[in-house]
Coordinates of C-alpha atoms in Angstrom, one line a residue:
Chain A
M26 CA -30.5 39.8 8.4
V27 CA -28.1 43.5 8.4
S28 CA -29.9 46.0 10.5
R29 CA -26.6 48.1 10.7
P30 CA -24.2 48.9 7.9
F31 CA -20.9 47.4 9.6
D32 CA -22.9 44.2 10.2
L33 CA -21.7 43.4 6.5
L34 CA -18.6 44.0 6.7
N35 CA -18.5 41.6 10.5
D36 CA -20.4 39.2 7.7
A37 CA -17.7 39.9 5.3
L38 CA -15.0 38.3 7.5
G39 CA -12.4 36.0 5.5
K40 CA -14.7 36.8 2.2
E41 CA -13.7 37.9 -1.9
A42 CA -15.3 41.0 -2.0
L43 CA -14.8 44.4 -4.4
I44 CA -13.7 47.9 -2.7
I45 CA -14.7 51.0 -5.2
L46 CA -12.1 54.1 -3.7
K47 CA -12.2 57.6 -4.9
A48 CA -10.7 58.4 -7.7
G49 CA -11.1 55.2 -10.5
R50 CA -9.9 53.0 -8.2
S51 CA -11.4 49.6 -7.1
V52 CA -9.4 46.4 -5.1
R53 CA -10.5 42.7 -4.7
G54 CA -8.7 40.2 -2.3
V55 CA -9.5 39.0 1.4
L56 CA -11.9 41.1 3.7
L57 CA -9.6 40.5 6.6
A58 CA -10.5 43.2 8.6
F59 CA -12.2 46.6 9.6
D60 CA -12.4 49.4 12.0
V61 CA -14.9 52.5 12.9
H62 CA -13.5 54.6 10.4
M63 CA -14.6 52.0 7.5
N64 CA -10.6 51.0 7.4
L65 CA -9.6 47.8 5.6
V66 CA -7.1 45.5 5.6
V67 CA -7.3 43.5 2.3
D68 CA -6.0 40.2 1.6
D69 CA -4.1 39.5 -1.6
A70 CA -4.5 42.2 -3.0
E71 CA -4.8 42.8 -6.5
L72 CA -5.3 46.9 -7.0
T73 CA -7.3 48.3 -10.7
E74 CA -6.7 51.4 -11.7
Q75 CA -8.9 53.4 -13.8
D76 CA -6.2 52.9 -16.9
G77 CA -7.2 49.7 -16.3
T78 CA -3.7 48.2 -15.9
V79 CA -3.9 45.0 -11.5
K80 CA -1.4 45.7 -9.3
K81 CA -0.8 42.5 -7.4
L82 CA -0.3 43.9 -3.6
G83 CA -0.8 41.4 -1.7
R84 CA -1.7 42.3 2.0
I85 CA -2.6 45.3 2.2
L86 CA -4.5 48.7 4.3
I87 CA -7.0 51.1 3.0
R88 CA -8.0 54.5 3.8
G89 CA -11.3 54.7 4.6
D90 CA -11.6 58.1 3.3
T91 CA -11.4 56.9 0.1
V92 CA -13.9 54.0 0.8
V93 CA -16.9 54.2 -2.1
I94 CA -18.4 51.1 -1.7
V95 CA -17.3 47.7 -0.5
A96 CA -19.1 44.4 -2.2
P97 CA -18.8 41.0 -0.6
S98 CA -18.9 38.0 -3.5
P99 CA -22.1 36.6 -3.1
Chain B
M7 CA -45.5 63.9 6.7
V8 CA -41.4 63.2 6.9
S9 CA -40.4 65.7 9.7
R10 CA -37.0 64.7 10.1
P11 CA -34.9 63.4 7.4
F12 CA -34.2 60.5 8.6
D13 CA -37.0 59.5 8.2
L14 CA -37.3 59.4 4.5
L15 CA -34.5 56.6 5.3
N16 CA -36.5 54.5 7.6
D17 CA -39.6 55.2 5.5
A18 CA -37.2 53.6 2.3
L19 CA -36.5 50.1 3.9
G20 CA -36.7 47.4 2.7
K21 CA -38.2 49.9 -0.8
E22 CA -36.0 50.6 -3.8
A23 CA -34.6 53.4 -4.0
L24 CA -32.5 55.5 -6.4
I25 CA -29.1 56.0 -5.3
I26 CA -26.9 58.7 -6.6
L27 CA -23.9 59.3 -4.8
K28 CA -20.3 61.8 -5.8
A29 CA -18.0 61.4 -9.4
G30 CA -21.4 60.8 -11.3
R31 CA -22.3 56.9 -10.6
S32 CA -25.6 55.5 -8.7
V33 CA -27.2 52.7 -7.9
R34 CA -30.7 51.4 -7.9
G35 CA -31.2 48.5 -5.2
V36 CA -33.6 47.8 -2.0
L37 CA -32.6 49.6 1.4
L38 CA -31.5 47.0 3.6
A39 CA -30.1 49.5 6.8
F40 CA -28.4 52.9 7.8
D41 CA -26.6 55.1 10.2
V42 CA -25.5 59.1 11.4
H43 CA -23.0 58.4 9.1
M44 CA -25.4 57.9 6.3
N45 CA -23.6 54.8 4.8
L46 CA -26.7 52.4 3.6
V47 CA -26.7 48.5 2.7
V48 CA -28.6 48.0 -0.7
D49 CA -29.4 44.5 -1.6
D50 CA -29.3 44.0 -5.2
A51 CA -28.1 46.4 -6.0
E52 CA -27.0 47.2 -9.7
L53 CA -24.3 50.8 -9.9
T54 CA -24.2 53.0 -12.9
E55 CA -21.1 54.0 -13.5
Q56 CA -20.5 57.1 -15.2
D57 CA -20.0 56.5 -19.2
G58 CA -23.3 54.9 -18.9
T59 CA -21.7 50.4 -17.6
V60 CA -23.7 48.8 -15.3
K61 CA -22.5 46.3 -12.7
K62 CA -24.6 43.7 -10.3
L63 CA -22.6 44.3 -7.2
G64 CA -25.6 41.9 -5.2
R65 CA -25.4 43.2 -0.6
I66 CA -23.6 46.2 -0.9
L67 CA -22.6 49.0 1.5
I68 CA -22.2 52.4 0.7
R69 CA -20.2 55.2 2.0
G70 CA -21.8 57.9 3.2
D71 CA -19.8 60.7 2.8
T72 CA -20.3 59.7 -1.2
V73 CA -23.5 59.9 -1.2
V74 CA -25.4 62.8 -2.7
I75 CA -29.6 62.4 -3.0
V76 CA -31.3 59.0 -2.3
A77 CA -34.7 58.1 -3.9
P78 CA -36.9 55.7 -2.6
S79 CA -38.8 54.4 -5.4
P80 CA -42.8 56.7 -4.8
Chain C
M14 CA -36.7 89.7 9.6
V15 CA -34.1 86.4 9.9
S16 CA -31.7 86.9 12.6
R17 CA -30.4 83.0 12.0
P18 CA -29.0 81.2 8.4
F19 CA -31.4 78.1 9.2
D20 CA -34.2 80.7 9.7
L21 CA -34.8 80.7 5.9
L22 CA -35.1 77.0 6.2
N23 CA -37.3 76.9 8.3
D24 CA -40.1 79.9 6.9
A25 CA -39.6 77.4 3.6
L26 CA -41.0 74.6 4.7
G27 CA -44.1 73.5 3.0
K28 CA -42.3 75.8 -0.6
E29 CA -41.1 75.6 -3.9
A30 CA -38.1 76.3 -3.1
L31 CA -34.7 75.3 -5.9
I32 CA -31.0 74.0 -4.0
I33 CA -28.1 74.2 -5.9
L34 CA -26.1 71.8 -5.5
K35 CA -21.7 71.2 -5.7
A36 CA -20.9 69.8 -9.0
G37 CA -23.4 71.5 -11.2
R38 CA -26.6 69.8 -10.0
S39 CA -29.4 71.7 -9.1
V40 CA -32.8 70.0 -7.3
R41 CA -36.4 72.1 -7.5
G42 CA -39.0 71.3 -5.5
V43 CA -40.7 71.3 -1.8
L44 CA -39.0 71.4 1.3
L45 CA -40.4 69.2 3.8
A46 CA -37.4 68.9 6.3
F47 CA -34.0 69.4 7.0
D48 CA -32.2 69.0 10.3
V49 CA -29.1 71.0 11.8
H50 CA -26.4 69.7 8.8
M51 CA -28.3 70.3 6.3
N52 CA -29.3 67.4 4.8
L53 CA -33.0 68.2 3.0
V54 CA -36.1 66.3 2.1
V55 CA -37.7 67.6 -0.8
D56 CA -40.9 66.9 -2.1
D57 CA -41.8 66.9 -6.3
A58 CA -38.4 67.5 -6.8
E59 CA -36.9 67.4 -10.1
L60 CA -33.1 67.7 -10.5
T61 CA -31.1 69.4 -13.7
E62 CA -27.7 67.4 -14.6
Q63 CA -24.8 69.4 -14.9
D64 CA -25.6 69.1 -19.3
G65 CA -29.2 69.7 -18.5
T66 CA -30.9 67.2 -18.7
V67 CA -34.1 66.2 -15.8
K68 CA -35.4 63.1 -14.0
K69 CA -37.9 64.0 -11.4
L70 CA -37.7 61.8 -8.8
G71 CA -40.3 62.2 -6.4
R72 CA -39.7 62.4 -2.3
I73 CA -35.9 62.9 -1.6
L74 CA -33.5 62.7 0.7
I75 CA -30.4 65.6 -0.3
R76 CA -27.3 64.8 2.1
G77 CA -26.3 68.6 3.8
D78 CA -22.3 68.7 2.0
T79 CA -24.3 69.0 -1.0
V80 CA -26.1 71.9 -0.9
V81 CA -24.1 74.9 -2.5
I82 CA -27.2 77.5 -1.9
V83 CA -31.2 77.1 -1.2
A84 CA -33.1 79.6 -2.7
P85 CA -37.1 80.0 -1.7
S86 CA -38.8 79.9 -4.0
P87 CA -40.7 83.8 -3.3
Chain D
M14 CA -11.1 98.2 14.0
V15 CA -11.5 94.9 13.4
S16 CA -10.4 92.6 15.5
R17 CA -11.9 89.6 15.0
P18 CA -12.7 87.5 11.5
F19 CA -16.9 87.7 12.0
D20 CA -16.6 91.5 13.3
L21 CA -16.1 92.4 9.9
L22 CA -19.1 89.8 9.5
N23 CA -21.0 91.7 12.0
D24 CA -20.1 95.0 10.5
A25 CA -21.6 94.2 7.5
L26 CA -25.4 93.5 8.2
G27 CA -27.4 94.9 5.7
K28 CA -25.1 96.3 4.0
E29 CA -24.3 95.0 -0.1
A30 CA -21.7 92.6 -0.2
L31 CA -20.2 90.5 -2.9
I32 CA -19.6 86.6 -2.2
I33 CA -17.4 85.0 -3.8
L34 CA -17.5 80.3 -3.8
K35 CA -16.3 78.0 -4.5
A36 CA -16.6 75.9 -8.1
G37 CA -15.9 80.3 -9.9
R38 CA -19.7 81.5 -9.0
S39 CA -20.1 84.3 -7.2
V40 CA -23.0 86.4 -4.9
R41 CA -24.0 89.7 -4.8
G42 CA -27.2 91.4 -2.2
V43 CA -26.9 92.3 1.1
L44 CA -26.3 90.0 3.4
L45 CA -29.2 89.4 6.3
A46 CA -27.9 86.8 8.4
F47 CA -24.8 84.4 9.2
D48 CA -23.5 81.7 11.8
V49 CA -20.4 80.3 13.1
H50 CA -20.2 78.4 10.2
M51 CA -20.4 81.0 8.2
N52 CA -23.4 80.0 6.3
L53 CA -25.3 82.9 5.2
V54 CA -28.7 84.9 4.2
V55 CA -28.4 87.4 1.1
D56 CA -31.4 89.4 0.4
D57 CA -32.3 90.5 -3.4
A58 CA -29.1 87.9 -4.4
E59 CA -27.7 87.5 -7.7
L60 CA -25.6 84.2 -8.3
T61 CA -23.2 84.7 -11.1
E62 CA -22.5 81.2 -12.4
Q63 CA -18.3 79.9 -13.5
D64 CA -20.0 81.0 -17.1
G65 CA -20.5 84.5 -16.8
T66 CA -24.7 83.6 -16.9
V67 CA -27.0 85.6 -13.8
K68 CA -29.8 84.5 -12.0
K69 CA -31.9 86.7 -9.5
L70 CA -32.5 84.5 -6.6
G71 CA -34.3 86.6 -4.5
R72 CA -33.4 85.7 -0.8
I73 CA -31.2 82.9 -0.6
L74 CA -28.6 80.3 1.7
I75 CA -26.1 79.9 1.6
R76 CA -23.9 77.4 2.4
G77 CA -20.4 78.8 4.8
D78 CA -17.9 75.9 3.8
T79 CA -18.5 77.4 0.1
V80 CA -17.5 80.3 1.3
V81 CA -14.2 81.2 -0.1
I82 CA -14.2 85.0 0.0
V83 CA -16.5 87.7 1.5
A84 CA -16.3 91.6 0.6
P85 CA -18.8 94.2 1.6
S86 CA -19.3 96.8 0.2
P87 CA -17.1 100.2 1.6
Chain E
M18 CA 12.5 83.8 16.5
V19 CA 8.8 82.2 15.8
S20 CA 7.7 79.3 18.2
R21 CA 4.3 78.7 17.1
P22 CA 2.7 78.3 13.5
F23 CA 0.1 81.1 14.4
D24 CA 2.9 83.8 16.1
L25 CA 3.9 84.4 12.6
L26 CA 0.1 85.8 12.0
N27 CA 0.4 87.8 14.5
D28 CA 3.4 89.5 14.6
A29 CA 2.3 90.6 10.6
L30 CA -1.1 92.3 12.2
G31 CA -1.3 95.2 10.1
K32 CA 1.3 94.7 7.7
E33 CA 1.0 93.9 3.5
A34 CA 1.1 90.2 3.5
L35 CA 0.6 87.7 0.2
I36 CA -2.2 85.0 1.0
I37 CA -2.5 82.0 -1.5
L38 CA -5.6 80.4 -2.7
K39 CA -7.1 76.6 -3.6
A40 CA -7.6 77.0 -6.9
G41 CA -5.2 80.1 -8.5
R42 CA -6.6 82.3 -6.5
S43 CA -4.6 85.1 -4.3
V44 CA -5.0 87.7 -2.4
R45 CA -2.0 91.1 -1.6
G46 CA -3.2 93.2 1.0
V47 CA -3.3 94.1 5.3
L48 CA -3.5 91.8 7.3
L49 CA -6.3 93.2 10.4
A50 CA -7.8 89.4 12.5
F51 CA -7.3 86.0 11.9
D52 CA -8.9 83.6 13.7
V53 CA -8.0 80.1 15.3
H54 CA -9.9 78.0 12.4
M55 CA -7.0 80.5 10.1
N56 CA -10.1 83.0 9.1
L57 CA -8.3 86.6 7.4
V58 CA -9.4 89.9 7.9
V59 CA -7.9 91.9 4.9
D60 CA -7.7 96.1 4.3
D61 CA -6.8 97.5 0.9
A62 CA -8.0 93.7 -0.7
E63 CA -6.3 92.7 -4.1
L64 CA -7.4 89.8 -5.9
T65 CA -6.0 88.0 -8.5
E66 CA -8.3 85.2 -9.6
Q67 CA -6.6 82.1 -11.7
D68 CA -6.4 83.8 -15.0
G69 CA -4.9 86.8 -13.8
T70 CA -7.0 89.2 -13.6
V71 CA -6.9 91.6 -10.9
K72 CA -10.6 93.1 -8.4
K73 CA -9.6 95.5 -5.3
L74 CA -13.0 94.1 -3.2
G75 CA -11.6 97.0 -0.1
R76 CA -11.5 95.1 3.5
I77 CA -12.7 91.3 3.2
L78 CA -13.0 88.7 4.8
I79 CA -10.8 85.0 3.4
R80 CA -12.6 81.9 5.0
G81 CA -9.4 80.2 6.3
D82 CA -10.1 76.9 4.9
T83 CA -9.2 78.3 1.4
V84 CA -6.0 79.2 2.9
V85 CA -3.2 77.6 1.8
I86 CA -0.3 80.3 2.3
V87 CA 0.4 83.2 4.4
A88 CA 3.6 85.2 3.2
P89 CA 4.5 88.4 4.7
S90 CA 5.5 91.8 3.1
P91 CA 8.9 91.5 4.7
Chain F
M8 CA 15.2 56.4 15.9
V9 CA 12.1 58.2 15.0
S10 CA 9.2 56.5 17.9
R11 CA 6.5 59.1 16.6
P12 CA 6.3 60.8 13.0
F13 CA 5.8 64.4 14.5
D14 CA 9.1 63.4 15.7
L15 CA 10.6 64.0 12.5
L16 CA 9.4 67.5 12.1
N17 CA 10.9 68.2 15.6
D18 CA 14.4 67.5 14.5
A19 CA 13.7 69.3 10.5
L20 CA 13.7 71.9 13.1
G21 CA 16.4 74.4 12.3
K22 CA 16.9 73.1 8.9
E23 CA 16.7 73.2 5.5
A24 CA 13.7 71.2 4.2
L25 CA 10.6 70.7 0.9
I26 CA 7.6 70.7 1.2
I27 CA 5.3 69.3 -0.9
L28 CA 2.0 70.6 -1.3
K29 CA -1.0 69.5 -2.5
A30 CA -2.2 70.7 -6.5
G31 CA 1.2 70.2 -7.9
R32 CA 2.6 73.0 -5.3
S33 CA 6.3 72.6 -3.3
V34 CA 7.7 75.0 -1.3
R35 CA 11.6 74.7 -0.1
G36 CA 13.5 76.5 2.9
V37 CA 14.3 76.2 6.4
L38 CA 11.4 75.2 8.8
L39 CA 11.8 77.2 12.3
A40 CA 7.8 75.9 13.5
F41 CA 4.6 73.8 13.8
D42 CA 1.8 72.4 15.2
V43 CA -0.2 69.5 15.6
H44 CA -2.7 70.2 12.5
M45 CA 0.9 70.4 10.8
N46 CA 1.0 74.1 9.7
L47 CA 4.0 75.5 10.0
V48 CA 6.5 78.0 9.2
V49 CA 9.2 77.9 6.9
D50 CA 11.8 80.7 6.6
D51 CA 13.8 81.7 3.5
A52 CA 11.0 80.4 1.5
E53 CA 11.1 78.9 -2.3
L54 CA 7.7 78.1 -3.9
T55 CA 7.7 76.1 -7.2
E56 CA 4.0 76.1 -8.4
Q57 CA 2.8 73.4 -10.8
D58 CA 3.5 75.0 -13.8
G59 CA 8.1 75.4 -12.6
T60 CA 7.1 79.1 -11.6
V61 CA 9.0 80.1 -8.2
K62 CA 8.7 82.8 -6.2
K63 CA 11.2 83.5 -3.4
L64 CA 8.6 84.6 0.0
G65 CA 10.8 84.8 2.8
R66 CA 9.2 83.5 5.8
I67 CA 5.8 82.4 5.3
L68 CA 2.8 80.0 7.6
I69 CA 1.8 76.2 5.7
R70 CA -1.2 75.5 6.4
G71 CA -1.1 71.5 7.6
D72 CA -4.2 70.5 5.2
T73 CA -2.8 71.5 2.4
V74 CA 0.9 69.2 3.0
V75 CA 1.4 65.9 1.6
I76 CA 5.0 65.4 2.7
V77 CA 8.0 66.9 4.4
A78 CA 11.3 65.8 3.3
P79 CA 13.8 67.5 5.4
S80 CA 16.8 67.3 4.2
P81 CA 20.2 64.9 4.9
Chain G
M12 CA -3.6 37.5 11.5
V13 CA -4.0 40.9 11.8
S14 CA -7.5 42.1 13.6
R15 CA -7.6 45.7 13.3
P16 CA -6.4 47.3 10.9
F17 CA -3.5 49.4 12.5
D18 CA -1.2 45.9 13.7
L19 CA -0.4 46.0 9.6
L20 CA 1.0 49.5 9.9
N21 CA 2.4 47.9 13.7
D22 CA 3.8 44.9 12.1
A23 CA 4.8 46.7 9.0
L24 CA 7.4 48.0 11.0
G25 CA 10.6 48.3 9.4
K26 CA 10.3 46.6 6.6
E27 CA 10.1 48.2 3.3
A28 CA 6.1 49.2 1.4
L29 CA 4.5 50.5 -1.1
I30 CA 2.4 54.4 0.4
I31 CA -0.1 54.9 -2.8
L32 CA -1.3 57.9 -2.9
K33 CA -4.5 60.7 -3.6
A34 CA -3.1 62.4 -6.8
G35 CA -1.5 60.3 -7.9
R36 CA 1.7 59.7 -6.5
S37 CA 2.8 57.2 -5.1
V38 CA 5.9 56.0 -2.2
R39 CA 8.3 53.2 -1.8
G40 CA 10.5 53.0 1.3
V41 CA 11.2 51.6 4.4
L42 CA 8.3 52.5 7.1
L43 CA 9.7 54.2 10.5
A44 CA 6.2 55.4 12.4
F45 CA 3.0 55.8 12.2
D46 CA 0.4 57.9 14.6
V47 CA -3.9 57.0 14.6
H48 CA -4.4 59.9 12.0
M49 CA -1.8 57.2 9.4
N50 CA 0.6 60.6 9.0
L51 CA 3.6 58.1 8.0
V52 CA 7.1 58.2 8.2
V53 CA 9.0 56.2 5.5
D54 CA 13.2 56.4 5.4
D55 CA 14.9 55.7 2.2
A56 CA 12.0 57.0 1.0
E57 CA 11.9 57.5 -3.2
L58 CA 8.4 59.3 -5.2
T59 CA 7.3 58.3 -8.4
E60 CA 5.2 61.1 -9.6
Q61 CA 2.1 61.0 -11.2
D62 CA 4.0 61.9 -15.4
G63 CA 7.0 58.4 -13.8
T64 CA 8.9 60.3 -12.1
V65 CA 11.1 59.2 -9.5
K66 CA 12.6 61.2 -6.6
K67 CA 14.7 60.3 -3.7
L68 CA 14.0 62.6 -1.0
G69 CA 15.8 60.4 1.6
R70 CA 13.3 60.2 5.3
I71 CA 9.7 61.7 5.4
L72 CA 6.7 62.6 6.7
I73 CA 3.7 61.6 5.1
R74 CA 0.2 63.5 5.7
G75 CA -1.8 60.8 6.5
D76 CA -5.3 62.2 4.9
T77 CA -3.3 61.7 1.8
V78 CA -2.7 58.5 2.3
V79 CA -5.7 55.9 0.2
I80 CA -3.4 53.0 0.8
V81 CA -0.1 50.6 2.3
A82 CA 1.0 47.5 0.7
P83 CA 3.8 46.3 2.8
S84 CA 6.4 44.5 1.3
P85 CA 6.0 40.5 1.5

């Protein structure tokens, strides 16, 4: 059971997740770290731009205020 | 009777809700958790994009500052 | 006489109001609760989208930072 | 002489003002109240939408962060 | 010599200035007052809208978070 | 060596810089002052609008939250 | 292993990185400094505008709130 929203991020550490960002971007990769601002570190990150182009970016930092949804893989 | 806005979220825990987000997105699912920033955890989440496409995302975290309206099912 | 802006919200509790939101949305319903962030609970809420479509949403929470104008019915 | 910006709002209480809002809206009416966030109460408010349509809204609350300009009638 | 940004506003009191705002607006007038939020009072204000239309607004309050540039007349 | 980001602004005082702003604007001029909010004073400022038009504005204040990049001339 | 998001920035000091900004811009260069607001100093910076044009800017300061993703080169 998740009792606080950030518990979901904690449970997702080391697992694959889809992260939907503002402005039509999304990132798929393995969640490695997060902080209270929802800044995220994602490994093996694959960025999909609004126009559908995909870029492999390796290990990245995502700024928290651009995050809309974090969806860990089940 | 609801005396404070967050009471509505508390009463909605474990129930289905429609969550309208900025930029034309909405999510339907079961509300599992929330915090003071209105960050939400939603289970069995179904995301509808602005263009009408629907994605099943499972259990997700929604960042509070992207929320416009939370409408629990009656 | 209204001496502080939030007095208007207090006087509007239990009455119908039109709430104009950012991005061309508006809600009509009965104001049930508010807090210092202008988060609002509205009952019998009818949401009008920018394109004119109307949805009946029941009792909802509106996030304060999406509010532009609150106009209680006279 | 106005020595602080909010003095202009104080001097405008009870007088007609034009209030220009973000996203192409404006309101004309009598300023009744304001607070430090620039939240305003306006009476006999007439809202002009970006497309030029005008709505009479009576006594309204305008959220401060949507205000661009307050222009009291001379 | 200007050692802090707000010194420029202080030196500009009583003088004409061009104030460029977000969303393509600008105001020309005499700067009468400012505060730490960069809220400004401008006298004999002439507002130019994005489409080039000009409105004479008299003495106005400009909300600080809509300001982009303040350019006092030399 | 620059050990903190604001050291770059300090080193740039009195030198020409290109300042890229939100919404497609940029300013070229001599950096005279800055504060912790990244509010900047620029002398001999030349503003380039999104459509390419250039305006000479003299000594100006740029509001920090509109700044994207500060690039001092080498 | 990265245990906190800013550890990624610390590990990236002195290395090349791709920095994706809001509004379709990106910068490639060597990360020299950062602070808690995610303000960044980048050396040998190459800015790519939304329309694909590239500008060499030398050593620049990027304001933190315009950052979306920081992707250090592997």
